[in-house]
Amino acid sequence: RLLIDVKGEQIGQINGLSVHHSGEHTFGRPSRITCQSFPGKEGVVNIERKAEMSGSIHDKGVLILSGFLGGRYAREHSLTLSASLAFEQSYSDIDGDSASCAELLAIISSVTELPLRQDLAITGSMNQRGVVQPIGGANCKIEGFYDVCRNRGFTGEQGVVIPEQNLENLMLEDRVLESVGRGEFHIYTVERIDEAIDLFFEPSVEEVDSRMESVLEEMAETARNLQDEDEKGEDESV
Amino acid sequence: RLLIDVKGEQIGQINGLSVHHSGEHTFGRPSRITCQSFPGKEGVVNIERKAEMSGSIHDKGVLILSGFLGGRYAREHSLTLSASLAFEQSYSDIDGDSASCAELLAIISSVTELPLRQDLAITGSMNQRGVVQPIGGANCKIEGFYDVCRNRGFTGEQGVVIPEQNLENLMLEDRVLESVGRGEFHIYTVERIDEAIDLFFEPSVEEVDSRMESVLEEMAETARNLQDEDEKGEDESV
Amino acid sequence: RLLIDVKGEQIGQINGLSVHHSGEHTFGRPSRITCQSFPGKEGVVNIERKAEMSGSIHDKGVLILSGFLGGRYAREHSLTLSASLAFEQSYSDIDGDSASCAELLAIISSVTELPLRQDLAITGSMNQRGVVQPIGGANCKIEGFYDVCRNRGFTGEQGVVIPEQNLENLMLEDRVLESVGRGEFHIYTVERIDEAIDLFFEPSVEEVDSRMESVLEEMAETARNLQDEDEKGEDESV
Amino acid sequence: RLLIDVKGEQIGQINGLSVHHSGEHTFGRPSRITCQSFPGKEGVVNIERKAEMSGSIHDKGVLILSGFLGGRYAREHSLTLSASLAFEQSYSDIDGDSASCAELLAIISSVTELPLRQDLAITGSMNQRGVVQPIGGANCKIEGFYDVCRNRGFTGEQGVVIPEQNLENLMLEDRVLESVGRGEFHIYTVERIDEAIDLFFEPSVEEVDSRMESVLEEMAETARNLQDEDEKGEDESV
Amino acid sequence: RLLIDVKGEQIGQINGLSVHHSGEHTFGRPSRITCQSFPGKEGVVNIERKAEMSGSIHDKGVLILSGFLGGRYAREHSLTLSASLAFEQSYSDIDGDSASCAELLAIISSVTELPLRQDLAITGSMNQRGVVQPIGGANCKIEGFYDVCRNRGFTGEQGVVIPEQNLENLMLEDRVLESVGRGEFHIYTVERIDEAIDLFFEPSVEEVDSRMESVLEEMAETARNLQDEDEKGEDESV
Amino acid sequence: RLLIDVKGEQIGQINGLSVHHSGEHTFGRPSRITCQSFPGKEGVVNIERKAEMSGSIHDKGVLILSGFLGGRYAREHSLTLSASLAFEQSYSDIDGDSASCAELLAIISSVTELPLRQDLAITGSMNQRGVVQPIGGANCKIEGFYDVCRNRGFTGEQGVVIPEQNLENLMLEDRVLESVGRGEFHIYTVERIDEAIDLFFEPSVEEVDSRMESVLEEMAETARNLQDEDEKGEDESV
Ligand SMILES: [Ca+2]
Ligand SMILES: [Ca+2]
Ligand SMILES: [Ca+2]
Ligand SMILES: [Ca+2]
Ligand SMILES: [Ca+2]
Ligand SMILES: [Ca+2]
Ligand SMILES: [Ca+2]
Ligand SMILES: [Ca+2]
Ligand SMILES: [Ca+2]
Ligand SMILES: [Ca+2]
Ligand SMILES: [Ca+2]
Ligand SMILES: [Ca+2]
């Protein structure tokens, strides 16, 4: 049984959406993605890749995240960060880049310790410059999260975030459309990752960015202090 | 013959539970997992992986442990730790993540030098945020440890620790249930790793964590002093 | 749907040109190449290669770029740079070196933060000394970008940049030639990468080079300051 | 012809015992294991592994040795050691962990420069906590070393060291048992590696450990002095 | 079309000679080899190898160059050099060591910034001690460069450099021999790499070596100054 | 044609002996092994291995050399050495460890710059403690070097060095035995590598060792001075 939250907030944990196949049947399902981060030198650690459970397109998506993070946060500050990403309770290979927006949000939450909304799920890939790109299987992914929320009872705040470009070809089942019409479930579209940051975090994008920068600064300082103390200790002993 | 302790306490040694197949017969058996740790830069060393005897899912489980340890203990302290994990007397490939709770406890015991109860065995995987997840083969794993304890004679304190979610589908043999009823053998369920820390260690979770932090601090200092002395030595010679 | 800009300017983003096969049909299509760069030690990061989606000839082309950058900018300054290159929305293997001129321009733009023209696309390989070399498929690549521009409406400034040596065997369709004749679309040829730098960037090659050098200097300083502060901190504490 | 010593003492050299197959015949034979150690960063170097002549179980056995050494000697001192292990005159793949006790003794001898008895041979695996575990082929391994000693002439001190747990199933040929009865040849059993240290080295386990610690300290100092002199030299030149 | 110069001088660029097969026909052709070098830690970078386009014998030839450079220039100076070698416009695997003399000359030219004659081509392997060794295909390689020079018009200075040992078995076509007789084309033989250095560079071998040493010294100093400034900056701020 | 010297002395160059097969015919042939060494961190560089032209047994032999060098020279001094070993003009895979004595002598000559006799060839493997071990093909290897010397004319000093243990089974052709009887050619046997050092170098083993130590000291100092100057430069600028 999958452990999934569909309400409240959590740090370093987000609902991604994936497509599964069972015989001839195709269905969507939320998947829990987590991140743990701490001062270090490894950058973004793709646990699936290290365990040889990640396909090339997923690998590429995570490498693109690293490029984005480097360009956005590391021009002035060195990125002395290890951010460890995992698909929890996933026992087969991961491929595709449709989780890359979710992964970025999990990283930001883990670094900043700002919580992410658990009543939203997100699908969408992003490029190195923060542009959100369309993905496949949007309909069944939305329906998959819709069904989990309906089974557990709607809060009225639940919904999914999808790439703007996926909107035009969306062909959702009537029951979902009607539910959306009734305001039980929401479909948000985003063109840039900043819009997703705004949806998932309480504070504004600027506040998130500024918190991100100050924590990265602190982390660099932690790394430094560990060396500092060494040299201070030496001074004291003279 | 397997070397297994079913009473007393040991540092850096724990009873995991694994499933074995012999022809059409499936049975559970305890397996001894050990950890040795010391100041270093390797982090969690998965000996089975280094020896190419570890499957992807086991690798992923150990990588998730590293993420958990980093997030829990390394935000303020740098993790200058080598923690070497092994399945003792195991001569074939290890797979699955059902030993990850056991592995985490062995690491914590080895670092803190706080002993682990040997009259308990544990099965269960955990995620990067410390949530314990259900695993397969719970029945035969429990029966495997039950049988070893019965053969060696019950102490009244022996038992197994399993994920909370495995409780509902448990279908144990009557002889085990009756024995549990008689208080000869115990079945504990845990939802978060902290509950398992509490069960296996004498001190409270807070005390274990605080000991963990002070040893990690000492280890970082040991690493530093080795450099310090170099520079002090130089001062003396001037 | 591919996300491509055919007007305006962007930093770290350029239109490359690639050939695709669909059954017996061969056609050209623009592809978006992006670069993110920041102080670091990785040099030019070929994301496709890291994701095992890059053929040997593409790998060689990127390695040649690194040699060129080293010889041009790193004799006096150390290259403390990570420049992450990706073909966006590309889900299959990349091969060939015909994007190497485009990749170099994306790197320079990303480092200098000088914008690149989006109304031009470029195809051509370059050697370690900056000489532009002929490539295959010039006709269909040109037609591919021509068609995208025509569909979105000509600005009068749009066009492609190709290696000088490809000019003599060019066999473009009449509609393209006539459009070029009408000044709707332009075909530029280059013998050395400096000519391409001049076409894509507003400032002169000398200004681009001088900006490149000053940013690389700043990046080296950023890396240094991060260490400096450590040592300053120590001084303060004495 | 194998070069084997069956009397006297040597530094960094020990007699292991291995099983060989020739057609349908199975026989034991001593094998010379050597270690060379010096200040360095490589830790235990498994030469067979580096030469791709070591199976997974042998690799695992050597990794377990590293864990044991780390936990026993490196909690207070950093292990700035390279210890290079080889099976001499062995031209085919090594597997199994039955040489791990022998390997540990060779490492300790090489580091401390305390000589090892050559009139003993040892077989047995050990775990990360120093517990000696049973191995296969005990009978023919014992007979193999017995035959070499008999051929070269008994000294009255010769014998083999085996795991305690192998004793109960031992089925030695009468000629060996009678020879043991006559005091020509000895069979020692050990439960923990400390007992084997005591048998192979003249000094007590405590003395061996203390020598081990002081040499590791010296090695760390050698590494430091090499840097010291650099800085001292600088002082002199001011 | 291959870009080849057959007159003038260039820095870091040389004409090698390779043999190609087309059906049953075998022919020689010049190939442009380039080098870019700058302060760094990578040593000789074999771009073909990094792109997995280099056979073992070519790899070995380049490794032998590194040994030669180390022994000749690095006993007193540390080689803080990255020298990036590429076969330009070569899209298939390279093998054989017959380009190693050419590669060494390209490296020396790139480091010293002394230009290489483009009216000569060279074939020949060298050993770690600078001895030039015979190679295969000498006849067709010579004829290949001869034909390119004849097509573009003889300057009277053009020619090839081959290993001394290849002279005795040379069987050139009459038209080449007659042309050599008329002084239109030259064939030089060399026994040691120093003779080739003398032929390709204007200055004497001693001058080339002395320039090589002073640039390597400068490069080491550049690397140092980058750190110096860090520490100077710190002094200023006190 | 192979380049081989059979008289005089050379630095970093030695005659090894190898066995070749041509159809059903087996014959011995000398092979030139060279070494170049310089201050560095790579230790013994097995060029054949790096070029994937070395079998496991050859790799193991070179790793054993590294162990021997570490134990003999690096207990007091850190080995800041790169020693690059190659079989010159060898274009197929190397295997076996019978060249390890030759390789060690080439390394020592290259480091010390003491010349090696070229009128001797050597075959023999050695273990980590300097013991010379028997090898295969002794007869045809000896005859191979004998024939080269006879063809070029005997000096009266020429000969081969073989392991002591190979002497008893030697079955040389009569022409060789008679020539040895006439003092035209010599066969030396060695039990330990020190005897081979004595034969190949003019100075005594003690003098060679002392030169080895002083050069390794110098190399470590060169490495240090390169850093020293950095810091001195800084002092001057204050
Ligand atoms: Ca929207
Ligand atoms: Ca918000
Ligand atoms: Ca519970
Ligand atoms: Ca407790
Ligand atoms: Ca032009
Ligand atoms: Ca311009
Ligand atoms: Ca005993
Ligand atoms: Ca003793
Ligand atoms: Ca000549
Ligand atoms: Ca000259
Ligand atoms: Ca002798
Ligand atoms: Ca001598």
Short mmCIF file of N, CA, C and O and ligand atoms in Angstrom, two decimals, chain B residues 164 189-190 195, ligand 3:
data_model
loop_
_atom_site.label_atom_id
_atom_site.label_comp_id
_atom_site.label_asym_id
_atom_site.label_seq_id
_atom_site.Cartn_x
_atom_site.Cartn_y
_atom_site.Cartn_z
N GLU B 164 3.91 -1.16 11.06
CA GLU B 164 2.49 -1.05 11.43
C GLU B 164 1.57 -1.58 10.33
O GLU B 164 0.63 -2.32 10.57
N THR B 189 4.83 -3.24 16.56
CA THR B 189 4.68 -2.58 15.25
C THR B 189 5.13 -1.13 15.38
O THR B 189 4.97 -0.51 16.43
N VAL B 190 5.72 -0.64 14.31
CA VAL B 190 6.22 0.74 14.33
C VAL B 190 5.80 1.47 13.06
O VAL B 190 5.76 0.88 11.98
N GLU B 195 10.25 5.01 16.76
CA GLU B 195 9.69 3.98 17.63
C GLU B 195 10.61 2.77 17.72
O GLU B 195 10.74 2.14 18.78
CA CA G 3 3.13 0.28 17.26
#
